[in-house]
CSV table of C-alpha atoms in Angstrom, one decimal:
chain,number,residue,atom,x,y,z
A,1,UNK,CA,0.0,0.0,0.0
A,2,UNK,CA,2.9,2.3,-0.7
A,3,UNK,CA,1.1,3.8,-3.7
A,4,UNK,CA,3.0,7.1,-3.8
A,5,UNK,CA,6.3,5.2,-3.9
A,6,UNK,CA,4.8,2.8,-6.5
A,7,UNK,CA,3.7,5.7,-8.6
A,8,UNK,CA,7.1,7.2,-9.0
A,9,UNK,CA,8.6,3.8,-9.8
A,10,UNK,CA,5.8,3.0,-12.4
A,11,UNK,CA,6.2,6.4,-14.0
A,12,UNK,CA,9.9,5.9,-14.4
A,13,UNK,CA,9.4,2.4,-15.7
A,14,UNK,CA,6.9,3.6,-18.3
A,15,UNK,CA,9.3,6.3,-19.4
A,16,UNK,CA,12.1,3.8,-19.7
A,17,UNK,CA,9.9,1.3,-21.7
A,18,UNK,CA,9.0,4.1,-24.1
A,19,UNK,CA,12.6,5.2,-24.6
A,20,UNK,CA,13.7,1.6,-25.2
A,21,UNK,CA,11.1,1.1,-27.8
A,22,UNK,CA,9.4,-1.8,-25.9
A,23,UNK,CA,6.5,-3.6,-27.6
A,24,UNK,CA,3.2,-1.8,-27.4
A,25,UNK,CA,1.6,-4.6,-25.3
A,26,UNK,CA,4.3,-4.2,-22.6
A,27,UNK,CA,3.7,-0.4,-22.6
A,28,UNK,CA,-0.1,-1.0,-22.3
A,29,UNK,CA,0.4,-3.4,-19.3
A,30,UNK,CA,2.5,-0.7,-17.6
A,31,UNK,CA,-0.1,2.0,-18.4
A,32,UNK,CA,-2.8,-0.2,-16.9
A,33,UNK,CA,-0.8,-0.7,-13.7
A,34,UNK,CA,-0.2,3.0,-13.5
A,35,UNK,CA,-3.9,3.8,-14.0
A,36,UNK,CA,-4.7,1.4,-11.1
A,37,UNK,CA,-2.2,3.2,-8.9
A,38,UNK,CA,-3.7,6.6,-9.9
A,39,UNK,CA,-7.1,5.3,-9.0
A,40,UNK,CA,-5.9,4.1,-5.6
A,41,UNK,CA,-4.5,7.5,-5.0
A,42,UNK,CA,-7.8,9.2,-5.8
A,43,UNK,CA,-6.4,10.6,-9.1
A,44,UNK,CA,-9.3,9.1,-11.1
A,45,UNK,CA,-9.3,11.6,-14.0
A,46,UNK,CA,-5.7,10.6,-14.7
A,47,UNK,CA,-6.6,7.0,-14.4
A,48,UNK,CA,-9.5,7.4,-16.9
A,49,UNK,CA,-7.2,9.0,-19.4
A,50,UNK,CA,-4.7,6.1,-19.2
A,51,UNK,CA,-7.5,3.6,-19.2
A,52,UNK,CA,-8.9,5.1,-22.4
A,53,UNK,CA,-5.5,4.7,-24.0
A,54,UNK,CA,-5.1,1.1,-22.7
A,55,UNK,CA,-8.6,0.2,-24.0
A,56,UNK,CA,-8.1,1.7,-27.5
A,57,UNK,CA,-4.6,0.2,-27.6
A,58,UNK,CA,-5.9,-3.3,-26.7
A,59,UNK,CA,-8.5,-3.0,-29.4
A,60,UNK,CA,-5.9,-1.8,-32.0
A,61,UNK,CA,-3.5,-4.7,-31.1
A,62,UNK,CA,-5.9,-7.6,-30.5
A,63,UNK,CA,-9.3,-6.5,-31.7
A,64,UNK,CA,-12.4,-5.4,-29.8
A,65,UNK,CA,-13.4,-8.9,-29.0
A,66,UNK,CA,-10.2,-9.9,-27.3
A,67,UNK,CA,-10.1,-10.8,-23.6
A,68,UNK,CA,-7.5,-8.0,-23.2
A,69,UNK,CA,-9.9,-5.4,-24.7
A,70,UNK,CA,-12.8,-6.8,-22.6
A,71,UNK,CA,-10.8,-6.4,-19.4
A,72,UNK,CA,-9.6,-3.0,-20.4
A,73,UNK,CA,-13.2,-1.9,-21.0
A,74,UNK,CA,-14.2,-3.2,-17.6
A,75,UNK,CA,-11.4,-1.2,-15.9
A,76,UNK,CA,-12.4,1.9,-17.8
A,77,UNK,CA,-16.1,1.5,-16.9
A,78,UNK,CA,-15.3,0.9,-13.3
A,79,UNK,CA,-13.4,4.2,-13.0
A,80,UNK,CA,-16.0,6.1,-15.0
A,81,UNK,CA,-18.7,4.7,-12.6
A,82,UNK,CA,-16.7,5.8,-9.6
A,83,UNK,CA,-16.7,9.3,-10.9
A,84,UNK,CA,-20.4,9.2,-11.8
A,85,UNK,CA,-19.8,9.4,-15.6
A,86,UNK,CA,-22.6,6.9,-16.3
A,87,UNK,CA,-23.5,8.3,-19.7
A,88,UNK,CA,-20.0,7.7,-20.9
A,89,UNK,CA,-19.7,4.2,-19.3
A,90,UNK,CA,-23.0,2.9,-20.6
A,91,UNK,CA,-22.1,2.8,-24.4
A,92,UNK,CA,-18.8,1.0,-23.5
A,93,UNK,CA,-20.7,-1.6,-21.6
A,94,UNK,CA,-23.4,-2.0,-24.3
A,95,UNK,CA,-20.6,-2.6,-26.8
A,96,UNK,CA,-18.5,-4.9,-24.6
A,97,UNK,CA,-21.2,-7.2,-23.0
A,98,UNK,CA,-22.1,-9.0,-26.3
A,99,UNK,CA,-18.5,-9.4,-27.1
A,100,UNK,CA,-17.8,-10.9,-23.7
A,101,UNK,CA,-20.8,-13.3,-24.1
A,102,UNK,CA,-19.6,-14.4,-27.5
A,103,UNK,CA,-15.9,-14.8,-26.6
A,104,UNK,CA,-15.9,-15.8,-23.0
A,105,UNK,CA,-19.4,-17.2,-22.7
A,106,UNK,CA,-22.6,-16.0,-21.1
A,107,UNK,CA,-21.7,-17.7,-17.7
A,108,UNK,CA,-18.1,-16.4,-17.5
A,109,UNK,CA,-17.1,-14.4,-14.4
A,110,UNK,CA,-16.0,-11.5,-16.6
A,111,UNK,CA,-19.4,-11.4,-18.4
A,112,UNK,CA,-21.1,-11.5,-15.0
A,113,UNK,CA,-19.2,-8.5,-13.8
A,114,UNK,CA,-20.0,-6.5,-16.9
A,115,UNK,CA,-23.7,-7.3,-16.6
A,116,UNK,CA,-23.7,-6.3,-13.0
A,117,UNK,CA,-22.0,-3.0,-13.8
A,118,UNK,CA,-24.7,-2.4,-16.5
A,119,UNK,CA,-27.4,-2.9,-14.0
A,120,UNK,CA,-25.6,-0.6,-11.5
A,121,UNK,CA,-25.5,2.2,-14.0
A,122,UNK,CA,-29.2,1.8,-14.7
A,123,UNK,CA,-29.9,2.1,-11.0
A,124,UNK,CA,-27.4,4.8,-10.1
A,125,UNK,CA,-27.6,7.3,-13.0
A,126,UNK,CA,-29.4,10.6,-12.5
A,127,UNK,CA,-33.1,10.4,-13.4
A,128,UNK,CA,-33.3,6.6,-13.6
A,129,UNK,CA,-36.8,5.9,-14.8
A,130,UNK,CA,-39.0,3.1,-13.6
A,131,UNK,CA,-38.2,1.3,-16.9
A,132,UNK,CA,-34.5,1.6,-16.2
A,133,UNK,CA,-35.0,0.2,-12.7
A,134,UNK,CA,-37.2,-2.6,-14.0
A,135,UNK,CA,-34.6,-3.5,-16.6
A,136,UNK,CA,-31.9,-3.5,-13.9
A,137,UNK,CA,-34.0,-5.8,-11.7
A,138,UNK,CA,-34.6,-8.2,-14.6
A,139,UNK,CA,-30.9,-8.2,-15.5
A,140,UNK,CA,-29.9,-8.9,-11.9
A,141,UNK,CA,-32.5,-11.6,-11.4
A,142,UNK,CA,-31.2,-13.4,-14.5
A,143,UNK,CA,-27.6,-12.9,-13.4
A,144,UNK,CA,-28.4,-14.2,-9.9
A,145,UNK,CA,-30.0,-17.4,-11.3
A,146,UNK,CA,-27.0,-18.0,-13.6
A,147,UNK,CA,-24.5,-17.3,-10.9
A,148,UNK,CA,-26.2,-19.6,-8.4
A,149,UNK,CA,-26.1,-22.3,-11.0
A,150,UNK,CA,-22.5,-21.8,-12.1
A,151,UNK,CA,-20.7,-20.4,-9.1
A,152,UNK,CA,-22.8,-21.7,-6.2
A,153,UNK,CA,-25.0,-19.9,-3.7
A,154,UNK,CA,-22.2,-18.6,-1.5
A,155,UNK,CA,-19.8,-17.2,-4.1
A,156,UNK,CA,-18.7,-13.6,-3.4
A,157,UNK,CA,-19.8,-12.5,-6.9
A,158,UNK,CA,-23.2,-13.8,-6.4
A,159,UNK,CA,-23.5,-12.1,-3.0
A,160,UNK,CA,-22.6,-8.8,-4.7
A,161,UNK,CA,-25.3,-9.4,-7.2
A,162,UNK,CA,-27.8,-10.1,-4.5
A,163,UNK,CA,-26.9,-6.8,-2.8
A,164,UNK,CA,-27.4,-4.9,-6.1
A,165,UNK,CA,-30.7,-6.8,-6.7
A,166,UNK,CA,-32.1,-5.9,-3.3
A,167,UNK,CA,-31.1,-2.3,-3.8
A,168,UNK,CA,-32.6,-2.2,-7.3
A,169,UNK,CA,-35.9,-3.7,-6.0
A,170,UNK,CA,-36.1,-1.0,-3.3
A,171,UNK,CA,-35.4,1.8,-5.8
A,172,UNK,CA,-38.0,0.4,-8.2
A,173,UNK,CA,-40.6,0.0,-5.5
A,174,UNK,CA,-40.0,3.5,-4.3
A,175,UNK,CA,-40.2,4.9,-7.8
A,176,UNK,CA,-43.4,3.0,-8.5
């Protein structure tokens, strides 16, 4: 948890990788690590900028349906959500979820995370309509069923889905 110290080392390492002409994939990995450190230090705007670069770089190198691009999209969306940039995060998710379902499978942990993030955006964004909340509830109910079947009833990811589902139901009930 020495993030300030890690930051200076990572920035120096990234600079060195660039000067040495390291492969782009290596630079993207270092940028992702740096973005995570920025996020842990509360420097989320800088993290978003790097995560955008990593996401577009992964797409350029491996294609938009690659596992690397899917993970980069999740990291970007996570930070966007933390800053309340739901309108920017939503299109990234809507583009990434079908790719994750096709490449990794509908019942893959990564796909589960992306779908839960989608529901969270529907719940949390300003002016969430009853339709948005109903869609979030339906998404989370489906997700909960699939997670129970594939991960088991006590898996931490399923428990997170249950918390989101309970909250979505309360918001929908209050909105109705």
